[in-house]
Amino acid sequence: MDISILHSDKIEKFTSLLDIIFKSYPEGIAFKDSALNYICVNQSYCNIFGLKNPDCLIGSAQNKILSKHNAKLVHDADNMIRETLYPMNYIINTDNKILNVTSSPICNANEFLGIISNVKDITQEETIKENFVNNHFKHLNAEKQLQAQRETFV
């Protein structure tokens, strides 16, 4: 039996598994090449940015889908990752979403090949957190007012 056939079969299965994970992953995933242009994005990434088809991003930069301010933020982060070869985590605030972005360099030895980014819409979590904090402060203020009223009666 030819061992290379078994090895080839394992690679094919692994590649198929990666494709399934990429397509079904609930968070946005984007790959950019060394020139920082998109080479691959999953449908979740498109959904986050309101795009119908991943193909509309291929070969372009992120300024196509972000405001000028946010495009600069991402561009600066990508350049820092390219220069330092260290991952970065940052937040993008759009008009109606809060996005948590984790980007990491893709390297072969020390050769920079591109960037992989994971984008998660954290708007709901941040809204819950903000409501909790606001309610907590309202409760503290109400307690202080009650305490002040008690002190005036004593």
PDB file of N, CA and C in Angstrom, residues 1 15 45 47 74 102 146 148 153:
ATOM      1  N   MET A   1       0.842  -1.189   0.000  1.00  0.00           N
ATOM      2  CA  MET A   1       0.000   0.000   0.000  1.00  0.00           C
ATOM      3  C   MET A   1       0.883   1.247   0.000  1.00  0.00           C
ATOM      4  N   THR A  15      -8.305  19.570   5.125  1.00  0.00           N
ATOM      5  CA  THR A  15      -8.684  20.752   4.345  1.00  0.00           C
ATOM      6  C   THR A  15     -10.202  20.899   4.307  1.00  0.00           C
ATOM      7  N   TYR A  45     -18.605  37.221   8.472  1.00  0.00           N
ATOM      8  CA  TYR A  45     -17.934  38.517   8.342  1.00  0.00           C
ATOM      9  C   TYR A  45     -18.786  39.455   7.488  1.00  0.00           C
ATOM     10  N   ASN A  47     -22.012  39.250   6.999  1.00  0.00           N
ATOM     11  CA  ASN A  47     -23.237  39.574   7.721  1.00  0.00           C
ATOM     12  C   ASN A  47     -23.008  40.706   8.719  1.00  0.00           C
ATOM     13  N   VAL A  74      -8.142  50.479  11.532  1.00  0.00           N
ATOM     14  CA  VAL A  74      -7.803  49.119  11.097  1.00  0.00           C
ATOM     15  C   VAL A  74      -6.498  49.126  10.303  1.00  0.00           C
ATOM     16  N   THR A 102      -9.873  40.787  16.827  1.00  0.00           N
ATOM     17  CA  THR A 102      -8.589  40.201  17.199  1.00  0.00           C
ATOM     18  C   THR A 102      -7.891  39.829  15.899  1.00  0.00           C
ATOM     19  N   LEU A 146     -32.192  58.233  50.086  1.00  0.00           N
ATOM     20  CA  LEU A 146     -32.910  57.688  51.243  1.00  0.00           C
ATOM     21  C   LEU A 146     -32.138  57.918  52.531  1.00  0.00           C
ATOM     22  N   ALA A 148     -29.991  60.292  53.096  1.00  0.00           N
ATOM     23  CA  ALA A 148     -30.056  61.729  53.405  1.00  0.00           C
ATOM     24  C   ALA A 148     -31.404  62.070  54.036  1.00  0.00           C
ATOM     25  N   PHE A 153     -34.577  63.235  59.381  1.00  0.00           N
ATOM     26  CA  PHE A 153     -35.607  62.879  60.351  1.00  0.00           C
ATOM     27  C   PHE A 153     -35.013  62.566  61.720  1.00  0.00           C
TER      28      PHE A 153
END
